[in-house]
Coordinates of C-alpha atoms and ligand atoms in Angstrom, one line a residue:
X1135 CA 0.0 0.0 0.0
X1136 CA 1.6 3.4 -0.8
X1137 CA 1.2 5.3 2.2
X1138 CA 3.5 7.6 2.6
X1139 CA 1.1 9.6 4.6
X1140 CA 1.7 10.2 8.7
X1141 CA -1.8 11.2 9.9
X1142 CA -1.9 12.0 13.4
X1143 CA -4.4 14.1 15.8
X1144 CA -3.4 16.8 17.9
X1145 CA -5.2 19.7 20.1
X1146 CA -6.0 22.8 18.5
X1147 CA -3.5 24.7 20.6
X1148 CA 0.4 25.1 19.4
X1149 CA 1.4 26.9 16.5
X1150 CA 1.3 25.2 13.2
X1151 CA 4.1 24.4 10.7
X1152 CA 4.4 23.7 7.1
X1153 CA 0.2 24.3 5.8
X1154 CA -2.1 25.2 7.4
X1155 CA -5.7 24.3 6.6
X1156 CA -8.9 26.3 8.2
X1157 CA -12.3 26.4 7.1
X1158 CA -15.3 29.2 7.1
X1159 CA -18.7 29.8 5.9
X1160 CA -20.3 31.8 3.5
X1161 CA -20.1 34.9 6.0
X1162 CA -16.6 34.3 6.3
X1163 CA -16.8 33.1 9.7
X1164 CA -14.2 31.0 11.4
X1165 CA -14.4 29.0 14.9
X1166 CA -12.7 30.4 17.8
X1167 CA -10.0 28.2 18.0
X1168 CA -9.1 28.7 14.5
X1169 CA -9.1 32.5 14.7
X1170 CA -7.3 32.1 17.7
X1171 CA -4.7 30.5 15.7
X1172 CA -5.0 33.3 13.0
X1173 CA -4.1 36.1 15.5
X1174 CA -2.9 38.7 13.7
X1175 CA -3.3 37.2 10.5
X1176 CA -7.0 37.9 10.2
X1177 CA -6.9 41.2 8.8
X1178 CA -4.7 40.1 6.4
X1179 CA -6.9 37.1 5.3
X1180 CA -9.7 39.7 5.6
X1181 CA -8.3 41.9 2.9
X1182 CA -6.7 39.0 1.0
X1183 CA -10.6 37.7 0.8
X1184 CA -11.9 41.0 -0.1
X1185 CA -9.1 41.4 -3.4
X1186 CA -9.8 38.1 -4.3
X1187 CA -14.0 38.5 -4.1
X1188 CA -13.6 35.1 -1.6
X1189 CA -16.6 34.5 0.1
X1190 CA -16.5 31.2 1.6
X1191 CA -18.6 29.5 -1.0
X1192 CA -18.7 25.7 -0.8
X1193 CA -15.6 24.4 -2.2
X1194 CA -14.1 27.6 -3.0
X1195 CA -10.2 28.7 -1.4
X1196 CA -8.4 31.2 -1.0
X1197 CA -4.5 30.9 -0.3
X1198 CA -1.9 32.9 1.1
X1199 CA 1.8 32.0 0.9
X1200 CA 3.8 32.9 3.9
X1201 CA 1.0 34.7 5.8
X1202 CA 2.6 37.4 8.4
X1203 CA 2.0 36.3 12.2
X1204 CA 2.0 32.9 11.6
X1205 CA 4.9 29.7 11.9
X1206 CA 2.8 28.4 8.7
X1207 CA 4.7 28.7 5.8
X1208 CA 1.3 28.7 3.6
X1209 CA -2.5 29.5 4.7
X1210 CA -5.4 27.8 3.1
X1211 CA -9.0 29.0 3.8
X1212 CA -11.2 26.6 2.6
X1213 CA -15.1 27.8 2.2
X1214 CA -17.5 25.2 2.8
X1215 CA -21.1 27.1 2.4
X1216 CA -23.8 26.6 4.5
X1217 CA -22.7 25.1 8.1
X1218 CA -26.4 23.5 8.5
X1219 CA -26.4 22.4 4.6
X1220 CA -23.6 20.1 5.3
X1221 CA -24.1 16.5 5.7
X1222 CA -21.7 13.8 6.7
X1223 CA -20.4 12.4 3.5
X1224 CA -19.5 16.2 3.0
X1225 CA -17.0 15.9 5.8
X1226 CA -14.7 13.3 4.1
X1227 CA -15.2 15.1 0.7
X1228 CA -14.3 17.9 2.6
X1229 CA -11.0 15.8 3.9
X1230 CA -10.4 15.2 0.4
X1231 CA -10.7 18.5 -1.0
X1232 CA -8.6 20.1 1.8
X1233 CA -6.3 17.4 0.8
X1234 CA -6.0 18.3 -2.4
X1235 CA -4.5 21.8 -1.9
X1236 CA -1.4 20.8 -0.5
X1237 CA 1.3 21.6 -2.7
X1238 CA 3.3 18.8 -3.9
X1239 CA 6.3 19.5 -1.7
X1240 CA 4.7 20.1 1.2
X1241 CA 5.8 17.4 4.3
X1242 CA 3.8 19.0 7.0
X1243 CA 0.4 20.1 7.1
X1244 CA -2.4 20.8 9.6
X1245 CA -6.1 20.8 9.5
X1246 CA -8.3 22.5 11.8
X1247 CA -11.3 20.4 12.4
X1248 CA -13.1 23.4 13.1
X1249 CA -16.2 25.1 11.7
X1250 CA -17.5 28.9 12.9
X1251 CA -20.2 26.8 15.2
X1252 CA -17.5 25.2 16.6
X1253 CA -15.2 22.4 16.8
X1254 CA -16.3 19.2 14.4
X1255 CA -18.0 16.3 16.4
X1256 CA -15.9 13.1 16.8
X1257 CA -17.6 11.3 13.3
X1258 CA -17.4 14.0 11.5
X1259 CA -13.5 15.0 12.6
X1260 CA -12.9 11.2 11.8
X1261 CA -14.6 11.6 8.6
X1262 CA -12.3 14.1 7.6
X1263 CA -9.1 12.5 8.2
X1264 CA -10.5 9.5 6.0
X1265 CA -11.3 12.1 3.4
X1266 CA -7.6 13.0 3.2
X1267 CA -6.2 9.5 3.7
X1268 CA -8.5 8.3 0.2
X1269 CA -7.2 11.6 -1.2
X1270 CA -3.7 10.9 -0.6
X1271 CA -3.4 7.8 -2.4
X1272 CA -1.5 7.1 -5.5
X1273 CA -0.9 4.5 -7.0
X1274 CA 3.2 4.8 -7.8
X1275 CA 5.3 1.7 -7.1
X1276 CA 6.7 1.3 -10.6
X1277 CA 7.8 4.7 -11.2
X1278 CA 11.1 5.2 -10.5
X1279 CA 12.8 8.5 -12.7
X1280 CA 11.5 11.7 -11.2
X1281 CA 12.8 14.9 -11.9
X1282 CA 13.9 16.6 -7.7
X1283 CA 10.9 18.9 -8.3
X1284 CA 8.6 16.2 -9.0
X1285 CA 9.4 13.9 -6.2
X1286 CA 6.8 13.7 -3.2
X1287 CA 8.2 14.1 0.1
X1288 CA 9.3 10.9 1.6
X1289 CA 6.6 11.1 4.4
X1290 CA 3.9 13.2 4.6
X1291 CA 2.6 14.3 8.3
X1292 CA -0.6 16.0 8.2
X1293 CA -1.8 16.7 11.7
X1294 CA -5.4 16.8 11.9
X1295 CA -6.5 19.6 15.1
X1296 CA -9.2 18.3 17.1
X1297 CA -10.9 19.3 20.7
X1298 CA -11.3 15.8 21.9
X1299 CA -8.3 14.2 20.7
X1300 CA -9.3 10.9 22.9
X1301 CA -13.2 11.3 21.2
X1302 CA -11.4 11.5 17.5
X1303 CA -9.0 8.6 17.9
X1304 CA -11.9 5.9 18.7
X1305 CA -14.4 7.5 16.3
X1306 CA -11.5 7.0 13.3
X1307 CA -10.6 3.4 14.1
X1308 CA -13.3 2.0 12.4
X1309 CA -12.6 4.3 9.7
X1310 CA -9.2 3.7 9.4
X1311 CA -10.1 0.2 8.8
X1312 CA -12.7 1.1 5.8
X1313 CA -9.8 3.4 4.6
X1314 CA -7.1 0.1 4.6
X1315 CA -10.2 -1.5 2.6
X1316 CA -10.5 0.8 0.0
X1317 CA -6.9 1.8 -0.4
X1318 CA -6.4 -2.2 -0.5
X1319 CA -8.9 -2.6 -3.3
X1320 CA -7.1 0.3 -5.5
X1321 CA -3.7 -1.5 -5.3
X1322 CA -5.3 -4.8 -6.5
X1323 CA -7.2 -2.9 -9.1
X1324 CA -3.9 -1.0 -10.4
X1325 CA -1.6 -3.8 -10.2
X1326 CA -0.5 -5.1 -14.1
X1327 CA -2.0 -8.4 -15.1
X1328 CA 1.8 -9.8 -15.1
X1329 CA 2.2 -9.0 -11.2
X1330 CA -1.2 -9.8 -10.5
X1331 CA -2.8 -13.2 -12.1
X1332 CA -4.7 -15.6 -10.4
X1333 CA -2.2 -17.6 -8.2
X1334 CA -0.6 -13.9 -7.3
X1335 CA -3.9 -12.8 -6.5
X1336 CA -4.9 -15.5 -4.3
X1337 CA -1.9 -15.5 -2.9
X1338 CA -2.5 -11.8 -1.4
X1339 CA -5.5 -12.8 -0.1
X1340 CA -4.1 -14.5 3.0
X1341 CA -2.5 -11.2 4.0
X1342 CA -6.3 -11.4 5.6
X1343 CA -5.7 -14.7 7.8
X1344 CA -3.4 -11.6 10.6
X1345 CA -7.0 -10.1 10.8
X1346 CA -8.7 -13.5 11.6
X1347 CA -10.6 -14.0 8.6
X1348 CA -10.9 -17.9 7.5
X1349 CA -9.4 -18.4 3.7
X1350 CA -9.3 -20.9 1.9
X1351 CA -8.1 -21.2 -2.0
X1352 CA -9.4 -23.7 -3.8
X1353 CA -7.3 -24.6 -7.1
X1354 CA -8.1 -26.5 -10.8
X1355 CA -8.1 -30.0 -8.9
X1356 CA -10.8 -28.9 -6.4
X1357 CA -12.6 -27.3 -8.7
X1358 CA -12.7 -29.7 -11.2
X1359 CA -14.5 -32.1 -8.5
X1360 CA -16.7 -29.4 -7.8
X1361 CA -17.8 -28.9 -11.2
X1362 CA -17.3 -25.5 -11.7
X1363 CA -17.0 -25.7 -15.8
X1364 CA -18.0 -22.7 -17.0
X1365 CA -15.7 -21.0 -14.5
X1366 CA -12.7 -23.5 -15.6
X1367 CA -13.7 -22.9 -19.5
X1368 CA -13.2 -18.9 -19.1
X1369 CA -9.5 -19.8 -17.5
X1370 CA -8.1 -22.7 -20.0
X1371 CA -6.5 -20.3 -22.2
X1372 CA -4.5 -19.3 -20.3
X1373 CA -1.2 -20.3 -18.8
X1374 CA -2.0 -19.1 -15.1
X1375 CA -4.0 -21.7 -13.3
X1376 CA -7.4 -20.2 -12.1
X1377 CA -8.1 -20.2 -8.7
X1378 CA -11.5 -19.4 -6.1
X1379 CA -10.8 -18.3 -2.9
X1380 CA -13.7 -18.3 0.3
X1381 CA -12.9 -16.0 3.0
X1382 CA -15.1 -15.9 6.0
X1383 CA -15.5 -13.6 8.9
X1384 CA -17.6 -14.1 11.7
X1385 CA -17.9 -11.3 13.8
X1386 CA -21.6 -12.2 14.3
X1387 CA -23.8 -14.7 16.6
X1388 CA -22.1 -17.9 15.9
X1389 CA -24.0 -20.4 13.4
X1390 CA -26.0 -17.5 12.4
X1391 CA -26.4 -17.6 8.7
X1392 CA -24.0 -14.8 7.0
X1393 CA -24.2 -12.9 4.2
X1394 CA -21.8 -13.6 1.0
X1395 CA -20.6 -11.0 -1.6
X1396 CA -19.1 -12.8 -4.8
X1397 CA -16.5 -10.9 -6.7
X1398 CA -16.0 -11.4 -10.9
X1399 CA -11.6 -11.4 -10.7
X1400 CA -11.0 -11.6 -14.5
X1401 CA -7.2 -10.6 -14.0
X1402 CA -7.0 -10.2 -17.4
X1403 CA -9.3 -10.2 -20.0
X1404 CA -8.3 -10.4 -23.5
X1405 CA -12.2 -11.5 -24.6
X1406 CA -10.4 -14.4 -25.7
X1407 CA -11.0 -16.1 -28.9
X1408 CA -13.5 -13.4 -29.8
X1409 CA -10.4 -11.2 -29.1
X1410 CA -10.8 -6.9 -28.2
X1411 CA -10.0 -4.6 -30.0
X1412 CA -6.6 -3.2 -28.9
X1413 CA -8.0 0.4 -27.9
X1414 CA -8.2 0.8 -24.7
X1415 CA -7.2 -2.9 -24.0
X1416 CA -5.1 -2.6 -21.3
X1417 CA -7.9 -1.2 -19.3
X1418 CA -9.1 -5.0 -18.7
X1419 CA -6.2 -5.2 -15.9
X1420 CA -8.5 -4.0 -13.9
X1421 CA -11.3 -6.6 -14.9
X1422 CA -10.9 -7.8 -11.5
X1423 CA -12.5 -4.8 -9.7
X1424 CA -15.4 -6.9 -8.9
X1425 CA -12.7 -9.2 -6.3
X1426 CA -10.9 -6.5 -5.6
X1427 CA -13.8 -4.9 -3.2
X1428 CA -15.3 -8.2 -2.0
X1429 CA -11.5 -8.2 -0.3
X1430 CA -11.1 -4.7 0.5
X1431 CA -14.7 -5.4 1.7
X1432 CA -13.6 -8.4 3.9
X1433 CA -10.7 -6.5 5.5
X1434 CA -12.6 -3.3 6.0
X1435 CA -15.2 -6.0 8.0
X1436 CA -12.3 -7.8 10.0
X1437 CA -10.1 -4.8 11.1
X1438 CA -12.7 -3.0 12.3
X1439 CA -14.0 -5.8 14.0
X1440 CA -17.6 -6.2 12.8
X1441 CA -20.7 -7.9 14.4
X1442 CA -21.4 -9.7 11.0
X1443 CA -20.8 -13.2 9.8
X1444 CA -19.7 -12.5 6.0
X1445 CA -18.3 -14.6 3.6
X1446 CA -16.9 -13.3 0.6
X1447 CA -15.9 -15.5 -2.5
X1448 CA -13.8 -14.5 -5.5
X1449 CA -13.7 -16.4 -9.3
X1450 CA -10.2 -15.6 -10.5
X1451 CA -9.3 -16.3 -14.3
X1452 CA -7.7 -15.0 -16.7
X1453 CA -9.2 -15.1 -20.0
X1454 CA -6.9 -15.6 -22.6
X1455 CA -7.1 -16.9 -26.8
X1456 CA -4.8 -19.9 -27.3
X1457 CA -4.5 -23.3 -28.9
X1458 CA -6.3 -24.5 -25.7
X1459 CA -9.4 -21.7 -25.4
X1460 CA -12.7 -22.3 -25.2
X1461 CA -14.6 -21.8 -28.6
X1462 CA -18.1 -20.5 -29.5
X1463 CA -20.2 -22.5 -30.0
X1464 CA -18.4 -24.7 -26.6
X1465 CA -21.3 -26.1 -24.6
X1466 CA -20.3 -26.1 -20.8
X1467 CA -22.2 -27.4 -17.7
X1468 CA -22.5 -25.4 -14.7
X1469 CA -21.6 -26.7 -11.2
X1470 CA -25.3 -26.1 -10.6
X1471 CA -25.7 -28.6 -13.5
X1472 CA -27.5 -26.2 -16.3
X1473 CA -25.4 -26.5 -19.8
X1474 CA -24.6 -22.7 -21.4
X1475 CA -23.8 -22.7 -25.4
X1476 CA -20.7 -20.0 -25.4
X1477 CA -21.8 -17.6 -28.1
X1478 CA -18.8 -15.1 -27.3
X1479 CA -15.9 -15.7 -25.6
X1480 CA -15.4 -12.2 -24.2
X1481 CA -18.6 -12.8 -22.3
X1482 CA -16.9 -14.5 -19.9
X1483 CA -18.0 -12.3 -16.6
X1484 CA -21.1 -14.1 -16.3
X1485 CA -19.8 -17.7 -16.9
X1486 CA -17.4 -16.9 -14.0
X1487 CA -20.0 -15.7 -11.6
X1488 CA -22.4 -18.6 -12.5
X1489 CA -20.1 -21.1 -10.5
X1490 CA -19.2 -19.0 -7.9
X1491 CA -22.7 -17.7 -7.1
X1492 CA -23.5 -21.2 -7.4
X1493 CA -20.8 -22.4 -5.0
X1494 CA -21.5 -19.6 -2.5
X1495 CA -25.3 -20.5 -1.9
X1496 CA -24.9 -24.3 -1.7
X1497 CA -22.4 -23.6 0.9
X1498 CA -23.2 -21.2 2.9
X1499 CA -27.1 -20.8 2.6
X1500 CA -26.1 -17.0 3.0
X1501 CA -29.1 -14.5 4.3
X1502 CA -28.7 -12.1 1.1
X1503 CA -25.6 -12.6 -2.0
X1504 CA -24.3 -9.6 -3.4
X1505 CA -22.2 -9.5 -6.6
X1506 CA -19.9 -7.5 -7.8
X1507 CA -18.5 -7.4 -11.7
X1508 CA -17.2 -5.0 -13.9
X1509 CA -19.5 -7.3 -16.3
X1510 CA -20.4 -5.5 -19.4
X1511 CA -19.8 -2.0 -21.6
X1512 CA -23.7 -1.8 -21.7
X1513 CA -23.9 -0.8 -18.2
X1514 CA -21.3 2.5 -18.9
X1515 CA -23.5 3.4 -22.1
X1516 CA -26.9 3.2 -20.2
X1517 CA -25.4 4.8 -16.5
X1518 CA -22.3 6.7 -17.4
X1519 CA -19.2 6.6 -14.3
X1520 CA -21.8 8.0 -12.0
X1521 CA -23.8 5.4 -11.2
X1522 CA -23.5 1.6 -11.1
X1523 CA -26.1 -0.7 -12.3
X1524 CA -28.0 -3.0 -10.0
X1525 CA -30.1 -5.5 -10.4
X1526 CA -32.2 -7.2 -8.0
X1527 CA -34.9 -10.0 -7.3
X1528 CA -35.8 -8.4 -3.7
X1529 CA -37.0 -4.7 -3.0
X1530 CA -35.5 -4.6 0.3
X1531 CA -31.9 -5.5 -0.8
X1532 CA -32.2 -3.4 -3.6
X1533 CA -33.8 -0.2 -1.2
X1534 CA -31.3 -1.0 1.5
X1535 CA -28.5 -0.6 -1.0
X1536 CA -29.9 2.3 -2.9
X1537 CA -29.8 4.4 0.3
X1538 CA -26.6 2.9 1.6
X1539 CA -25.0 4.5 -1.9
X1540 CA -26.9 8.1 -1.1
X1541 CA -24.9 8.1 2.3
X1542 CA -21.6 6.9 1.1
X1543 CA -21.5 8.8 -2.5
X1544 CA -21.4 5.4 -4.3
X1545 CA -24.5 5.9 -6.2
X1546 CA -26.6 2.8 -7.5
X1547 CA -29.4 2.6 -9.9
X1548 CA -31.8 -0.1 -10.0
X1549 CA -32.5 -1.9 -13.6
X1550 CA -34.8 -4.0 -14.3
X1551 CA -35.1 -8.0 -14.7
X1552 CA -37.8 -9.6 -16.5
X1553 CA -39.1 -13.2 -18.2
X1554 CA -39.3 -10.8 -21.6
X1555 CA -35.3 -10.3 -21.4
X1556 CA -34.8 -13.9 -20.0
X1557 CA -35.6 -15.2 -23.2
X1558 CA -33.1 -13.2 -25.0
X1559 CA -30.5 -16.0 -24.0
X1560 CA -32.1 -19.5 -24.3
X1561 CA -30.1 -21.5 -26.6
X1562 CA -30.9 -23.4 -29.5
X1563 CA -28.5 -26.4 -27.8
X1564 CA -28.4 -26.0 -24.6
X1565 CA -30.2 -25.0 -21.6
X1566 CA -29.0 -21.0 -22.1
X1567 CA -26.5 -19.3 -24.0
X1568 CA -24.0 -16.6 -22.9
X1569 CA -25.0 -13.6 -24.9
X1570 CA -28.0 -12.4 -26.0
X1571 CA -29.0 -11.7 -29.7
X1572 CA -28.1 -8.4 -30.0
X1573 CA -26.2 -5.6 -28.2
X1574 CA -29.4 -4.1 -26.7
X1575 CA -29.8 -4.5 -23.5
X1576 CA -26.6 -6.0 -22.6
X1577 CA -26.4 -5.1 -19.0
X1578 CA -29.6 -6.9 -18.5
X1579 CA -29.4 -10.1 -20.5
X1580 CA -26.2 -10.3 -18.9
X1581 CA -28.3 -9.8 -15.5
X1582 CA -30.6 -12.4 -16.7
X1583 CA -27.8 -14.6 -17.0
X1584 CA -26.5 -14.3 -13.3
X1585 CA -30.2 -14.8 -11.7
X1586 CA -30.5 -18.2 -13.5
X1587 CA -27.9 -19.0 -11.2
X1588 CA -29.6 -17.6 -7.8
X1589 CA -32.9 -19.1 -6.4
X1590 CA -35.6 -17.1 -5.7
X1591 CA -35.7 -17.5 -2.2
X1592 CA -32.0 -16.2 -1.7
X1593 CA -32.5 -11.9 -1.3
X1594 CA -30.0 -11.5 -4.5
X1595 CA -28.3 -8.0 -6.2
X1596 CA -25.9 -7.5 -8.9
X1597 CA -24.2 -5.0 -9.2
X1598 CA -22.4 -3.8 -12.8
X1599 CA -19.5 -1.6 -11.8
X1600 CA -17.6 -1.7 -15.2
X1601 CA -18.3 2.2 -15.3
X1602 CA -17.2 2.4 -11.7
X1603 CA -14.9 0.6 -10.7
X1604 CA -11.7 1.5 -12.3
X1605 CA -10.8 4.8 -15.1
X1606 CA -14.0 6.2 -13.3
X1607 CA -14.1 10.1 -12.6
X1608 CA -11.9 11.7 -10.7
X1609 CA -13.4 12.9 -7.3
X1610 CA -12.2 15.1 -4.1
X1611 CA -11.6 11.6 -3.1
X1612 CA -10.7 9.5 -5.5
X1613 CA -7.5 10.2 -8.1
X1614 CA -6.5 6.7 -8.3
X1615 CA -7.7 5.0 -11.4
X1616 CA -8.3 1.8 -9.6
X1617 CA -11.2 3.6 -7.4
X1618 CA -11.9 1.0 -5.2
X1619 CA -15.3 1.7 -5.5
X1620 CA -17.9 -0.2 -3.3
X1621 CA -15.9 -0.9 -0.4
X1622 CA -17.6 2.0 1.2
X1623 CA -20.2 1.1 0.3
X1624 CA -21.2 -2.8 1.0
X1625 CA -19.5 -1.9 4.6
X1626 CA -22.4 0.6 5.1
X1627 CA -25.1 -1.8 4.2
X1628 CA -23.4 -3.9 6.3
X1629 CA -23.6 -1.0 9.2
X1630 CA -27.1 -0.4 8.6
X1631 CA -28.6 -3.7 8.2
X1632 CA -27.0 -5.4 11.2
X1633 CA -25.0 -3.5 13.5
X1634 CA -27.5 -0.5 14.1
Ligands
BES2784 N1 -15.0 -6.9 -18.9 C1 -15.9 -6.7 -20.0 C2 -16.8 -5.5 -19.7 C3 -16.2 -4.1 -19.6 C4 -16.0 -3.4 -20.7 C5 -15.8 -3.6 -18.4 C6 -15.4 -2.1 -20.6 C7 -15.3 -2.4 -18.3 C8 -15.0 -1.6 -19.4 C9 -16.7 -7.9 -20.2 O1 -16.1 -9.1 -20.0 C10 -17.1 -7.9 -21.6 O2 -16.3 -8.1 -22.5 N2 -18.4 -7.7 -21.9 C11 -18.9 -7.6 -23.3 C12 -20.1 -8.5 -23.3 C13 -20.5 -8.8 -24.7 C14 -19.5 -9.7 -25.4 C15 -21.9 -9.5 -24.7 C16 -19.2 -6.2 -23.6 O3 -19.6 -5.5 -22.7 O4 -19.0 -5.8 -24.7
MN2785 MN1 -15.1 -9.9 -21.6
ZN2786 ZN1 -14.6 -9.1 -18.6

């Protein structure tokens, strides 16, 4: 994990080094402890603010470089609006954003966690320091010629100024945890397909056993016996083995039944014999997304100790054309014993999950299954990066995971499933076929496809991250192209379902 970043907590008192970071409202207000800090500098951020028409408008800053009065070498005055507008995702935005305006070079930093009402409450405060830990992430292990001006610094200590420093340590250990998640995701997501293939990715996975979580890694042999076919036919391409692995926390009642989230971990995917285009193709490193945050997911759940029993279960392939790859036209049979006519090679999401999924319910007899997949181009046509597209047979899942995106900023839009599209993919020689007709549709055939492959009984939700999950836009939080998306936000259903 690149984390070059010391965060620490202190009390507001002491003068500040390096940056220093305070925020007001639209009237230009600052808390007392922060204009305590100013001093003398006030009347010149008052003037500064007054050249510069600043007014303390949400997201607006206004900057001043050695500011007279104060040990900071550089003052940033971050506007955030409307005090009683501000909601708690705002906070870690806010982290992010505030974040984002240290320069390059700078090795020290401190944030006042202050508003003009006073100072921020212990969630909040911990919110922010999560805000600029997702912020501060890059992604640079293989770069290794910088020009001296270009170079971070080695570490980075931003010193986040609290009230309650005791308050603000417990209320960020949880988040700390969700940060390690996400952050753990995005390094998965980034890594090259050479570095990271099935056996490599498996392999990381038991980084999880320090944290107690169960994991288990099932290779060709076992799954062979299993019969997990159309998960074996997507992998025989290529020369890495594929590999499932099961990790299981239970932080819950014991023998109470847990919840699974299945991840799509196509560590590379070529479309195989009905080969991409080369545009863009290197993007399908991070065809893995879907694993990635059912194990960011898993460690966010561990470290922070949660009263859930979760399992999460990961198909890893890589799909790849060679002498040995599965053909269209194939005919495979399921683990759950249904036969699929491969139509298209590069449909090979589905094929994946359909063993997996399959594996996951026999086993575990879970309360709800969630999956994860960047599964299919439609999905970015019909959504855009904003939103991811989910699909569900149960209103309360789907409800519970619509509102868990509105309070984490990972937005979900339910799409439909119905016996109309279903038909779309029965096959002429086998039980179904992989693709549907035509290109219409495609997130949902591909939908379709999955829920033959769930019973009804089982509370079920897809979700289609391929405009999410990695080369998605670029946010106060986010400037990773691996985003790590969902992590956030299956921990918060997780939060809100069981542990409230
Ligand atoms: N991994 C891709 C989907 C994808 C595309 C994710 C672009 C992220 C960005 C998936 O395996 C795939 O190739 N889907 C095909 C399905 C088609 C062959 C029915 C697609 O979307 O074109
Ligand atoms: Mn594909
Ligand atoms: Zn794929």
């Amino acid at each position: 994990m690149t984390d070059a970043l010391k965060l620490g907590f202190s009390p507001f008192a002491g003068p500040a080094k390096g940056v220093l970071v305070v925020f007001c409202d639209d009237g230009l207000e600052f808390g007392s402890a922060t204009q305590r800090a100013l001093g003398a500098a006030s009347e010149t951020v008052a003037r500064a603010a007054a050249a510069e028409r600043f007014t303390g408008k949400k997201n607006s800053t206004l900057e001043l470089v050695v500011p007279p009065g104060l040990r900071a070498t550089r003052l940033v005055v971050i506007g955030v609006g409307k005090i009683a507008e501000l909601k708690p995702i705002d906070f870690i935005r806010l982290g992010g954003f505030s974040a984002g305006k240290l320069p390059g070079a700078a090795s020290d930093a401190t944030v006042f966690a202050e508003l003009p009402g006073g100072a921020m409450k212990p969630e909040q405060a911990a919110s922010l320091a999560q805000g600029v830990r997702l912020r501060a992430y890059a992604f640079d292990r293989y770069k290794t010629k910088r020009k001296d001006d270009e170079r971070p610094p080695k570490t980075r200590n931003v010193t986040i100024a609290v009230d309650d420093v005791a308050a603000i340590r417990k209320a960020y250990v949880p988040r700390s945890a969700i940060t390690d998640g996400v952050l753990l995701a995005r390094d998965l997501v980034n890594e090259p397909a050479n570095v990271l293939y099935p056996e490599e990715f498996a392999r990381r996975t038991l980084a999880l056993k320090k944290l107690r979580v169960a994991v288990e890694v099932l290779d060709v042999r076992a799954m062979k016996k299993l019969g997990m076919n159309a998960l074996l036919g997507v992998g025989q391409g290529s020369s890495h083995q594929s590999r499932v692995v099961v990790m299981r926390w239970n932080g819950g009642r014991a023998g109470e039944a847990p919840v699974a989230f299945i991840g799509k971990g196509v560590c590379f995917d070529t479309g195989g014999i009905s080969i991409k285009p080369a545009a863009s193709m290197e993007d399908m490193k991070g065809d893995m997304a879907g694993a990635a945050c059912v194990v960011g997911l898993m460690h966010a759940l561990a470290a922070r100790k949660a009263r859930v029993n979760a399992v999460g279960l990961i198909g890893l392939v890589e799909n790849m054309p060679d002498g040995n790859a599965q053909r269209p036209g194939d005919i495979v049979k399921s683990m759950s014993g249904q036969t699929i006519e491969i139509i298209n090679t590069d449909a090979e999401g589905r094929l994946v999950l359909a063993d997996v999924i399959w594996y996951a319910a026999q086993r575990f007899k879970p309360k709800f299954m969630i999956d994860l997949a960047t599964l299919t181009g439609a999905i970015i046509v019909a959504l855009g990066q904003e939103y991811a597209g989910m699909f569900s047979n149960n209103n309360q899942l789907a409800e519970r995971l619509s509102k868990a995106g509105l309070e984490t900023g990972e937005l979900v839009w339910r799409m439909p499933l119905a016996p109309e599209y279903d038909k779309m993919i029965d096959s002429k020689f086998a039980d179904m076929k992989n693709t549907g007709g035509s290109r219409w549709g495609g997130a949902i055939t591909a939908a379709q496809f999955i829920k033959r492959f769930v019973d009804d009984k089982t509370p079920w939700a897809h979700v289609d991250i391929a405009g999410t999950g990695f080369d998605s836009r670029q946010t106060d939080i986010n400037k990773s192209w691996g985003s790590g998306w969902g992590v956030r936000l299956l921990n918060r259903l997780v939060e809100d379902s069981y542990e409230r």
